[in-house]
Coordinates of C-alpha atoms and ligand atoms in Angstrom, one line a residue:
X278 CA -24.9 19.9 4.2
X279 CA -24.2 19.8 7.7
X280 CA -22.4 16.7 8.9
X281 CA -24.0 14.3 10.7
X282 CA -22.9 11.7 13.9
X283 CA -22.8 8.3 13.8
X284 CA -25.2 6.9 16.1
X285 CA -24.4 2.4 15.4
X286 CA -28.0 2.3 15.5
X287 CA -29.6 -1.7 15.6
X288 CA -33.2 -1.2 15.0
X289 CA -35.0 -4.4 16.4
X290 CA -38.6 -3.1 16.3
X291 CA -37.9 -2.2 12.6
X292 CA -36.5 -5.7 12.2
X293 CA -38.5 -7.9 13.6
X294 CA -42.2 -6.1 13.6
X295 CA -43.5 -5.5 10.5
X296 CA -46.9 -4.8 10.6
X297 CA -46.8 -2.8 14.2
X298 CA -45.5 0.7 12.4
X299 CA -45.9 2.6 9.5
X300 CA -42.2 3.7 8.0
X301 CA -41.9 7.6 8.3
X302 CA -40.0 10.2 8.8
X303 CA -40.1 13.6 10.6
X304 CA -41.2 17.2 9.0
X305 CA -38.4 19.7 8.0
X306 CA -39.3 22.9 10.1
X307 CA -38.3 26.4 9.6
X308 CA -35.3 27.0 11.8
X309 CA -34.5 24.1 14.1
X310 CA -32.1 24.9 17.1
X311 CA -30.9 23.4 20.0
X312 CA -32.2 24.2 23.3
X313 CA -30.9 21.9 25.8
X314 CA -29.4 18.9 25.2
X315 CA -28.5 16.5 28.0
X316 CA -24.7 15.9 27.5
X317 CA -24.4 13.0 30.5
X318 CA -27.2 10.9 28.5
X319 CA -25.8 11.1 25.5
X320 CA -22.5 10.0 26.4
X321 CA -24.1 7.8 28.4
X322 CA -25.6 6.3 24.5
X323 CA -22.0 6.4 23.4
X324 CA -23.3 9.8 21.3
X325 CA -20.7 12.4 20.2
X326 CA -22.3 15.0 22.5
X327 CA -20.1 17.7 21.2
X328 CA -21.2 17.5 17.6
X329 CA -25.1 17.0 18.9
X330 CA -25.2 19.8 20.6
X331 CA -24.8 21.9 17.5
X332 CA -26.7 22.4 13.9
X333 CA -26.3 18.3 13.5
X334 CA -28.9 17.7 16.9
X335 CA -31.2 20.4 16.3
X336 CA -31.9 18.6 12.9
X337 CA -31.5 15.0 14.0
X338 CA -33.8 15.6 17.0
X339 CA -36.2 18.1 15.5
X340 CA -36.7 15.1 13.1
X341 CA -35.8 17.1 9.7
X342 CA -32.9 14.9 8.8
X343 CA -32.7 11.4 9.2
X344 CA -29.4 9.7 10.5
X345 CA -27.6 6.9 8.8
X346 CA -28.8 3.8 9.6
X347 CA -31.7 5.1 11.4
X348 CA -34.9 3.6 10.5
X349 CA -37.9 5.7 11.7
X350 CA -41.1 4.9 12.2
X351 CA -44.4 5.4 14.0
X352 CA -45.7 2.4 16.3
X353 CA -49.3 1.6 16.2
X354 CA -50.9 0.9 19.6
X355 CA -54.5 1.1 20.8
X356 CA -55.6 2.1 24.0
X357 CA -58.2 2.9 27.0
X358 CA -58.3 7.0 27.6
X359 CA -60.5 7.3 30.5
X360 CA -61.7 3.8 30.4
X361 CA -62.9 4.3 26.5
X362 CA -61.0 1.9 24.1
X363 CA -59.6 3.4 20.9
X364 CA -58.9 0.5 18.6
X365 CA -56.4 3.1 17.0
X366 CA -54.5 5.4 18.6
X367 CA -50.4 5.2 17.7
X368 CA -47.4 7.3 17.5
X369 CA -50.0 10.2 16.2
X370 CA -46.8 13.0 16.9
X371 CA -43.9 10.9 17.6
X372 CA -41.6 8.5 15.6
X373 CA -38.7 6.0 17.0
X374 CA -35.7 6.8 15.2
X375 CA -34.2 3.9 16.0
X376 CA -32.5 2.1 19.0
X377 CA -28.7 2.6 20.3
X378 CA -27.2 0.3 23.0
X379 CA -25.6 1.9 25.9
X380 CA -22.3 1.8 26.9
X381 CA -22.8 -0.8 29.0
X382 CA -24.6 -2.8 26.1
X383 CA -28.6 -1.9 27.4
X384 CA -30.3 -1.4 24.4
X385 CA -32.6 2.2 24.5
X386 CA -35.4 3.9 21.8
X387 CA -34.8 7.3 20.9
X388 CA -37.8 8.8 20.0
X389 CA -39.0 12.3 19.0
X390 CA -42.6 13.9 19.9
X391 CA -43.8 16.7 18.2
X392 CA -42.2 15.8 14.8
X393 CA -45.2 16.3 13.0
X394 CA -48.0 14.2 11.3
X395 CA -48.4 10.8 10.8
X396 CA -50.5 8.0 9.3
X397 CA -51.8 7.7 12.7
X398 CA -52.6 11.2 14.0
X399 CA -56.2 11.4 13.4
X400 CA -57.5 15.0 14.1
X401 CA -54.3 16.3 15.7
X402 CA -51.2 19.0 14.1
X403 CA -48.8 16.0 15.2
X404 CA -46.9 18.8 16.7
X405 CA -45.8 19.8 20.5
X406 CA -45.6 23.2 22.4
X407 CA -42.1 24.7 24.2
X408 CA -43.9 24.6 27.5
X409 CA -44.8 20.8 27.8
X410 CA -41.5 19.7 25.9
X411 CA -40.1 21.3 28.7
X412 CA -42.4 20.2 31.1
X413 CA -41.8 16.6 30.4
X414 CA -37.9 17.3 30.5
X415 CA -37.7 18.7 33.9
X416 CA -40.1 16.2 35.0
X417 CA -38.6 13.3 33.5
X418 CA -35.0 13.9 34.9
X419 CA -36.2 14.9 38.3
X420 CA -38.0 11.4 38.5
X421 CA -35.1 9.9 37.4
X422 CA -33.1 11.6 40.6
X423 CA -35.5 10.5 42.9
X424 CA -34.6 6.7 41.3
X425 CA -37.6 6.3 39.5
X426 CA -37.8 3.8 36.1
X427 CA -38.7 6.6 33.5
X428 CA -38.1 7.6 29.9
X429 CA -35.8 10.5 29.9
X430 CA -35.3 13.6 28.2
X431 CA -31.9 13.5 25.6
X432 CA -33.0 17.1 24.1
X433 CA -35.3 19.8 23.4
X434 CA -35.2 21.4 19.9
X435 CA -37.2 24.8 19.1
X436 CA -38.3 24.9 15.6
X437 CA -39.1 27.9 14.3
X438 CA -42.8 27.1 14.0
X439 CA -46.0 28.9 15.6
X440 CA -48.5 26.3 16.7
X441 CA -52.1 26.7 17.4
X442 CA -53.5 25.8 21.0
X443 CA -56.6 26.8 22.7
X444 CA -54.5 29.2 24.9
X445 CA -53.2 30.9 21.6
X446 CA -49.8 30.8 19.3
X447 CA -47.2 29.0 20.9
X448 CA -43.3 28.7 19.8
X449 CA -43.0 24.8 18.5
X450 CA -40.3 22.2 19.8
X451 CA -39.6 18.4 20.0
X452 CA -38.8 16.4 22.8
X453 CA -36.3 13.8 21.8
X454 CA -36.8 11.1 24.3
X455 CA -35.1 7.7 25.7
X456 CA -36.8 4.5 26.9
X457 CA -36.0 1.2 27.9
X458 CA -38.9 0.5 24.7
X459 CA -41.8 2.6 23.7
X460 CA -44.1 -0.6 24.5
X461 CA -47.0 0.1 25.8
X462 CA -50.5 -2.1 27.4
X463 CA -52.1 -0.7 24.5
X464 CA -49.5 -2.4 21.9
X465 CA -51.2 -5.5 22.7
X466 CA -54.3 -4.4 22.7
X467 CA -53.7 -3.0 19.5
X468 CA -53.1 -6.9 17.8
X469 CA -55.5 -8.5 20.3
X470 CA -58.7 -6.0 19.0
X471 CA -58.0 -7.3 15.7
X472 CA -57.7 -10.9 16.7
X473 CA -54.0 -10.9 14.8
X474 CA -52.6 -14.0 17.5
X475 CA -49.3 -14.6 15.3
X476 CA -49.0 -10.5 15.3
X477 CA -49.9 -10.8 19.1
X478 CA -47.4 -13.5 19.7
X479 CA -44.5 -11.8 17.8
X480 CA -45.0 -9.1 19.9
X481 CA -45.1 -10.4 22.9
X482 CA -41.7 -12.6 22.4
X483 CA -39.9 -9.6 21.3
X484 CA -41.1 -7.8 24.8
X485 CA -39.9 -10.9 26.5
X486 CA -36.9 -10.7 24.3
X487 CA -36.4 -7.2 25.3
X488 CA -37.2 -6.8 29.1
X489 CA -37.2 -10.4 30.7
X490 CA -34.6 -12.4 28.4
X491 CA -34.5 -15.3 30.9
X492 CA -38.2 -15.8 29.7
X493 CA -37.3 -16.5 26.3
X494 CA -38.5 -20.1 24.7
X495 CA -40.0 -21.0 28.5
X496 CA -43.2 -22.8 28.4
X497 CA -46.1 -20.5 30.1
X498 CA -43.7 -17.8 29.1
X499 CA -46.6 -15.5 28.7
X500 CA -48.5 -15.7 31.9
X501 CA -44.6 -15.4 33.3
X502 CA -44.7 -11.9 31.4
X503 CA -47.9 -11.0 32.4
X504 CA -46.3 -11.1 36.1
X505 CA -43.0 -9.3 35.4
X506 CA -45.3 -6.4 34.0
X507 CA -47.0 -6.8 36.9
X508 CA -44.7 -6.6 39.3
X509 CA -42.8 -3.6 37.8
X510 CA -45.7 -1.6 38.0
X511 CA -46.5 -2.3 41.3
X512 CA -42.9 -1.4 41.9
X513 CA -43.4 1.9 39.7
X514 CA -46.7 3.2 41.3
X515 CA -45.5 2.3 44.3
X516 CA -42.7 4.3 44.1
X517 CA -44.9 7.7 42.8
X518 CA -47.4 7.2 45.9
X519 CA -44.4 7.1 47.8
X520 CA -43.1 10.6 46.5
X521 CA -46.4 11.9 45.9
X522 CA -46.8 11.9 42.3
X523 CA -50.0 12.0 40.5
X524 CA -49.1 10.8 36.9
X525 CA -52.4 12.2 36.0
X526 CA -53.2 10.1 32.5
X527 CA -52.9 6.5 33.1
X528 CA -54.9 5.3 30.1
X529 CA -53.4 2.3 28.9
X530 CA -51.5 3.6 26.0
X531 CA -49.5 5.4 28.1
X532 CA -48.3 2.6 30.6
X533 CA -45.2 0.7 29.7
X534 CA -44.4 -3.0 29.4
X535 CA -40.6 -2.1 31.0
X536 CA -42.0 -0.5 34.2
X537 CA -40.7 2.9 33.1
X538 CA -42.7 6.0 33.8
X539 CA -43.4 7.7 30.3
X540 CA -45.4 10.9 29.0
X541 CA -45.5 13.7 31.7
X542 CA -48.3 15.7 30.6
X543 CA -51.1 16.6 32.9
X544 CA -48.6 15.1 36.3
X545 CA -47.7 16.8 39.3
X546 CA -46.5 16.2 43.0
X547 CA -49.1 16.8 45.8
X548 CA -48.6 19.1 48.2
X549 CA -51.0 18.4 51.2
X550 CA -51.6 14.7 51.4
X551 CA -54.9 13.9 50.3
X552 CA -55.3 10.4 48.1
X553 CA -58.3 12.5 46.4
X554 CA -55.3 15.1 45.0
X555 CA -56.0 15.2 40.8
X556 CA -54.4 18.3 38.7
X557 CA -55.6 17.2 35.3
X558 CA -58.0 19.5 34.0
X559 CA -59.9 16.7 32.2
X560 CA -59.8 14.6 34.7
X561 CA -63.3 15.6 36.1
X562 CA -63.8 12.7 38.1
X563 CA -60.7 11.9 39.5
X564 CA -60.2 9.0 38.3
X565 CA -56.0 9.3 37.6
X566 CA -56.1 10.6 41.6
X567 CA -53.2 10.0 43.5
X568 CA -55.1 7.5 46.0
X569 CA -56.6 5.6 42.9
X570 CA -53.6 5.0 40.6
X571 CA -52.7 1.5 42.0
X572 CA -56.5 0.4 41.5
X573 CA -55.6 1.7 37.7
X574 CA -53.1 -0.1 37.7
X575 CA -54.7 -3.3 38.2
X576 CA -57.4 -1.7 35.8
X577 CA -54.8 -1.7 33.1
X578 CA -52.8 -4.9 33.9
X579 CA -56.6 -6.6 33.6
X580 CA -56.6 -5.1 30.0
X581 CA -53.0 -7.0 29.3
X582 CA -54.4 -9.8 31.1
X583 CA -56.9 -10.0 28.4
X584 CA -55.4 -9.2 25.7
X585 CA -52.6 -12.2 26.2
X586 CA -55.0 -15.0 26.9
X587 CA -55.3 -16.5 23.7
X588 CA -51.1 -16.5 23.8
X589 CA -51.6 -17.6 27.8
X590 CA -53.6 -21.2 26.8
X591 CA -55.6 -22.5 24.1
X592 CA -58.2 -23.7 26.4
X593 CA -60.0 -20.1 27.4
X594 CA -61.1 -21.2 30.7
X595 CA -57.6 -22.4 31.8
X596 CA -56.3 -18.5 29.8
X597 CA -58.8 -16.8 32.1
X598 CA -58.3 -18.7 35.8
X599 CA -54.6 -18.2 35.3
X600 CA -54.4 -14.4 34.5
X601 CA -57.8 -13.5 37.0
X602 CA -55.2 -15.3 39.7
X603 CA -51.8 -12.6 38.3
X604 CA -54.6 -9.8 38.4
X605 CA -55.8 -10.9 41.4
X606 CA -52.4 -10.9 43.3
X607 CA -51.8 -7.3 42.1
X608 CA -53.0 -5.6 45.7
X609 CA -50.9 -7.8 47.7
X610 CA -47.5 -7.3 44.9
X611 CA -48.7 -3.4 45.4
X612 CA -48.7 -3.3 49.2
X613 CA -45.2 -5.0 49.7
X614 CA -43.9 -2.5 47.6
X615 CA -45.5 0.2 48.7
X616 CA -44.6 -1.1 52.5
X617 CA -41.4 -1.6 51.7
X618 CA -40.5 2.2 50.7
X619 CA -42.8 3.4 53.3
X620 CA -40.0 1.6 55.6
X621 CA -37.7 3.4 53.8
X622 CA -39.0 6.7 54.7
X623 CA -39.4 6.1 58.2
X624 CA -36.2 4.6 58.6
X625 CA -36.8 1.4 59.3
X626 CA -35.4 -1.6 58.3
X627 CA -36.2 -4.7 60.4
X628 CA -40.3 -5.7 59.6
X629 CA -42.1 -5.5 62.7
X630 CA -46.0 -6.9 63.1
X631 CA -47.6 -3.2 63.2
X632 CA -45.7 -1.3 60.2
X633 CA -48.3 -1.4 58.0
X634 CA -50.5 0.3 60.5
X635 CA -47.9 2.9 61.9
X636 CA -47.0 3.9 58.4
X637 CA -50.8 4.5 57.3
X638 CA -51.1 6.3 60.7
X639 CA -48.7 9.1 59.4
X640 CA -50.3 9.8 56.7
X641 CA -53.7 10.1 58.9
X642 CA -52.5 12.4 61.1
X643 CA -51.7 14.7 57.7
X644 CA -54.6 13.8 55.9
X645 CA -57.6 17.1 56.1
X646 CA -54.7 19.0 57.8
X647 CA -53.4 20.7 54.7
X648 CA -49.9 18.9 56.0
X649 CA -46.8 19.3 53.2
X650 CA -46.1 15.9 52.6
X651 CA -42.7 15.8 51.4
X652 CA -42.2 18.5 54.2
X653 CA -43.2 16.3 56.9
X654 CA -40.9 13.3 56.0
X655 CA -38.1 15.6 56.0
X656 CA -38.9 17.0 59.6
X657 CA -39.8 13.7 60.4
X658 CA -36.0 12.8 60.2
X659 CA -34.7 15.8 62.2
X660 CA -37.3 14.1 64.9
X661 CA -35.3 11.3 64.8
X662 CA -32.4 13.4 65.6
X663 CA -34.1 14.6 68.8
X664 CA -35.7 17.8 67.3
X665 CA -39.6 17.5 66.7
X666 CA -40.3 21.1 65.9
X667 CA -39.6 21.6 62.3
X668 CA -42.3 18.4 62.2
X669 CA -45.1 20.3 64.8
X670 CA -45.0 23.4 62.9
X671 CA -46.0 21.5 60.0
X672 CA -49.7 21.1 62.1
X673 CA -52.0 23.6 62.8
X674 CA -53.0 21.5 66.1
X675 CA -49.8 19.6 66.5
X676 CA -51.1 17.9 69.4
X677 CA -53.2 15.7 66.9
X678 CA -49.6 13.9 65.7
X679 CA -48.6 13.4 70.0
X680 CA -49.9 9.5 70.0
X681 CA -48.5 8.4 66.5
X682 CA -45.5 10.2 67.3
X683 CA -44.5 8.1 70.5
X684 CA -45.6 5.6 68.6
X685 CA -43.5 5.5 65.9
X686 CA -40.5 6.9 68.2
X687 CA -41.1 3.7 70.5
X688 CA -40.9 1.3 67.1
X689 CA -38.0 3.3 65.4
X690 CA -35.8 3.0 69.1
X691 CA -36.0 -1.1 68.4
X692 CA -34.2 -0.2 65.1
X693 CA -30.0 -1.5 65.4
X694 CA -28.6 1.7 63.6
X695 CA -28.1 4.9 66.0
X696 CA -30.8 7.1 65.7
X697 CA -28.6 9.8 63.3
X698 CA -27.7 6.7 61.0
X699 CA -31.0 6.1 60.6
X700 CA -32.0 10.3 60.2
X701 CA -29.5 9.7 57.1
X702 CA -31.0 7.4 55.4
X703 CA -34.5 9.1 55.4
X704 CA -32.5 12.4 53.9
X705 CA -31.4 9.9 51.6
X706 CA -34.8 8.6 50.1
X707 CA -37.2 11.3 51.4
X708 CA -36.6 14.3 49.4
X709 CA -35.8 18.3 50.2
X710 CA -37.1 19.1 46.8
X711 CA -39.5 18.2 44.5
X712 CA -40.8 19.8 41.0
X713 CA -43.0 22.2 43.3
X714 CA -46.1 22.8 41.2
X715 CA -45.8 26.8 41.4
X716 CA -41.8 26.9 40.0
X717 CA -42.0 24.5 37.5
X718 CA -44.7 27.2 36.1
X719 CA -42.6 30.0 36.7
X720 CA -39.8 28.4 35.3
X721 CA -41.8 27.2 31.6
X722 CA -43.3 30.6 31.5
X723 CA -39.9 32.2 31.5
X724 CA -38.9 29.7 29.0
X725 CA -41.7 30.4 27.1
X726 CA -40.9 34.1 27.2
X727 CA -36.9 33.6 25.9
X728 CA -35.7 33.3 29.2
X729 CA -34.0 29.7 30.2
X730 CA -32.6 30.8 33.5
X731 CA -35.5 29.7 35.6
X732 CA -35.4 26.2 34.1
X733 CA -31.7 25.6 34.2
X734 CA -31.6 26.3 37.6
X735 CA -34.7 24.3 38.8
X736 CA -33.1 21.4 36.6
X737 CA -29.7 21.3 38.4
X738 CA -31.6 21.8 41.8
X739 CA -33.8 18.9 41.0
X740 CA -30.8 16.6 39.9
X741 CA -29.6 16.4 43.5
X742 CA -33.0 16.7 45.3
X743 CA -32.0 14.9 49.0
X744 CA -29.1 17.0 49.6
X745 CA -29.9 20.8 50.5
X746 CA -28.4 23.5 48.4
X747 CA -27.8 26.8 49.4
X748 CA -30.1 29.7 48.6
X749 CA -32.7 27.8 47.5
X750 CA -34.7 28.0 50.7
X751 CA -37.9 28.8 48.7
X752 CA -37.9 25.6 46.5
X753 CA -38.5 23.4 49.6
X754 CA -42.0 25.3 50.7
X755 CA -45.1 24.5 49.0
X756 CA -47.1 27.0 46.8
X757 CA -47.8 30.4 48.5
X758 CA -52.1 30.1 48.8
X759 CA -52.3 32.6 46.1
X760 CA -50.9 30.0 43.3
X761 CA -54.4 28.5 43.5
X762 CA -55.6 25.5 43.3
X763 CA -53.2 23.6 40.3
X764 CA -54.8 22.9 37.0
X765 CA -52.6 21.0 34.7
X766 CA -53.5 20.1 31.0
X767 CA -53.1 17.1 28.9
X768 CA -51.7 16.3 25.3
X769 CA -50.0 19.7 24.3
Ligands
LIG895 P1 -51.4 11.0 25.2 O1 -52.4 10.4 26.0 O2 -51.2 12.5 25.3 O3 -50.1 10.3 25.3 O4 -51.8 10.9 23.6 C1 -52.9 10.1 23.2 C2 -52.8 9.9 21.7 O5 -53.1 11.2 21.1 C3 -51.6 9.4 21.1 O6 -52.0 8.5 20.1 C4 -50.9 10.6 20.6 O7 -50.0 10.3 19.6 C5 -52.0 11.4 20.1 N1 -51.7 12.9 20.1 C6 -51.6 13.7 21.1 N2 -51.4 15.0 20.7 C7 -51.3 15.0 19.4 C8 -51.2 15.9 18.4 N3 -50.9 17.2 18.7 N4 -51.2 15.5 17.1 C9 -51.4 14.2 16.8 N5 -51.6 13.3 17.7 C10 -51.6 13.6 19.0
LIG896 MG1 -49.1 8.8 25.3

């Protein structure tokens, strides 16, 4: 039997929350094998990458063999999909091997989806597709160059398996995954539904435990945690409108408690700026568009609100007034956040009366234009340098950006740094390239089709996105017209 690594797992979940898992473990497959595995991460985990990336990780991650001193299960959690609560949904595909602590002692799940069935998979195979395993790799690790909190992709595993989908037979993998915690909103919701307060309250002081230790043993130590969650995802979303990204699902099972972006299924990066911009194909009503995901948020964060208050106070009244007033607040947390990035783009750093405004104003001069977003930050900063005609050939009229150009040239001149200082730090936070809708397809159909090349290269490109690269000219321009209008599908 192949030899397997030592991984000095300390399972805490396992330990401490009986009752929110069923113990399981993954199906062997027919011929597990390593696709990719992401070497950094793993030695970032303190893993023995070399052995991993052999026989030993293709039946580790494929979930076929179970590590020594792993102990795997599959979380329960409930959740809103579309705004419809599921008392039950859980790890339906996916089970938490165990946790690891980082080198530099940060303590991370790794989890597998698409390892098969499990107590809680309801109608589903409990398996996953190549093409969204990869999906969710490239997507994960680009988010995570742009500085984004997310879960992150340690390896992809084919295994041998044909798997039935609408579109037809597809080659079977598992996505073997890393998070901060695989706690979701719907975790609590899952204990609250069922009016299980000491469950609820366990639950809630391991999260504190785990993501906002200074919490721990405080009184009004819940409502505290209420806010942190808060505040990270107005930190998160703002940080996706920012870069244009449409996560695309935002039910609440799939929003964290750690502020970490997880499951990239139906997501994608706008091109043209329009807050209406939704890819999901069952999305009909846009309500996961780009414009509307920090009014889900506060959707969401009113669902944790609600689920806490009988932890919050025994008097429900009191519960209610102090988590409508964290709720409440969440606009205001939003906007700073998102003002403060917007800054960031425009290169400004001092906070000056009519930002707000001057920043919004941008984006009104692309909105209806069919303007490249990410494009027009980047020209934006060779404006700064003194040439504005990479950002007017971005417009079909460009006289319609002349006012909020002088404008925001007049406001950006008040700045202290020198005008190419402050071109250098937009390169830095505005990126040159983004996980454009039309190669990220390419690149997975290649994939599908035996051929890696594609994705290898779009990865590295993506893991340096602000600095430009030779050759790759054509990753920087939005979909040629004939790529459509982008449909992207959910939960494969
Ligand atoms: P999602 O919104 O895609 O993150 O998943 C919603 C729920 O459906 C979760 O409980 C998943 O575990 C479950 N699920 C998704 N796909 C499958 C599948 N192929 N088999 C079993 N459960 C699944
Ligand atoms: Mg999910």
């Amino acid at each position: 039997m192949t030899q397997l690594p030592d991984f000095a797992f300390d399972n805490s979940y396992h330990r401490e929350l009986s009752g929110a898992y069923a113990s399981w473990q993954g199906d062997k497959v027919p011929a597990p094998r390593m696709l990719r595995l992401n070497v950094a991460l793993a030695e970032e985990l303190g893993l023995d990458a070399e052995a991993l990336a052999g026989e030993a990780g293709a039946l580790i991650f494929s979930g076929a063999r179970t590590p020594t001193g792993a102990a795997p299960l599959a979380m329960a959690y409930a959740g809103h999909q579309f705004g419809g609560f599921s008392p039950q949904l859980g790890d339906g595909r996916a089970i938490l091997v165990g946790e690891v602590l980082t080198r530099t002692g940060a303590r991370r799940d790794i989890h597998l989806k698409g390892s098969g069935r499990t107590p809680f998979s309801r109608g589903g195979d409990g398996k996953a597709a190549l093409g969204p395993v990869l999906r969710e790799y490239l997507i994960g690790e680009a988010m995570y160059a742009l500085g984004v909190p997310t879960t992150r992709a340690l390896a992809a595993v084919t295994t041998g398996e044909k798997i039935h989908r609408e579109s037809g037979a597809k080659d079977g993998a598992v996505l073997a995954r890393v998070a901060a915690s695989h706690l979701r909103v719907g975790s609590f919701q899952f204990f609250a539904a069922r009016g299980e307060v000491e469950m609820l309250r366990k639950l809630a002081d391991y999260a504190i435990a785990r993501h906002d230790p200074d919490l721990i043993g405080q009184e009004g130590r819940y409502l505290s945690f209420l806010k942190r969650v808060a505040e990270r995802q107005a930190e998160l979303v703002a940080q996706w409108v920012n870069l244009g990204f449409v996560h695309g699902v935002m039910n609440t099972d799939n929003m964290t408690i750690s502020g970490e972006t997880i499951d990239y299924g139906p997501c994608a990066f706008i091109d043209s700026y329009s807050p209406k911009a939704s890819f999901s194909s069952i999305d009909q009503h846009g309500r996961y568009a780009y414009g509307n995901q920090p009014n889900i948020a506060a959707w969401n964060l009113a669902r944790l609100a609600e689920s806490l208050l009988a932890l919050i106070d025994a008097d429900d009244e009191k519960a209610i007034a102090q988590a409508t007033e964290v709720i409440t607040g969440f606009p205001e947390l939003y906007q700073v956040a998102w003002l403060k990035g917007a800054r960031a783009k425009l290169g400004l750093t001092g906070e000056a009366e009519g930002d707000l405004a001057l920043a919004n104003g941008f984006l009104m001069t692309m909105q209806g234009h069919s303007v490249d977003y990410t494009n027009a930050f980047r020209a934006l900063a060779e404006a700064v340098r003194g040439n504005d005609a990479p950002l007017r050939a971005l417009y079909e009229d460009p006289t319609e950006l002349d006012a909020w150009l002088q404008a925001y040239l007049a406001r950006a001149g008040k700045e202290p740094a020198p005008a190419a200082a402050r071109a250098t730090a937009m390169d830095g936070v505005n990126p040159l390239y983004i996980p454009r809708n039309h190669k990220v397809e390419a690149a997975l159909e290649a994939a599908e089709a035996g051929d890696m090349a594609p994705f290898d290269a779009l990865l590295k490109l993506l893991q340096t996105p602000f600095a430009e690269q030779e050759g790759m000219q054509s990753y920087a321009r939005p979909a040629p017209e004939s790529f459509g209008a982008y449909k992207t599908f959910c939960g494969t």
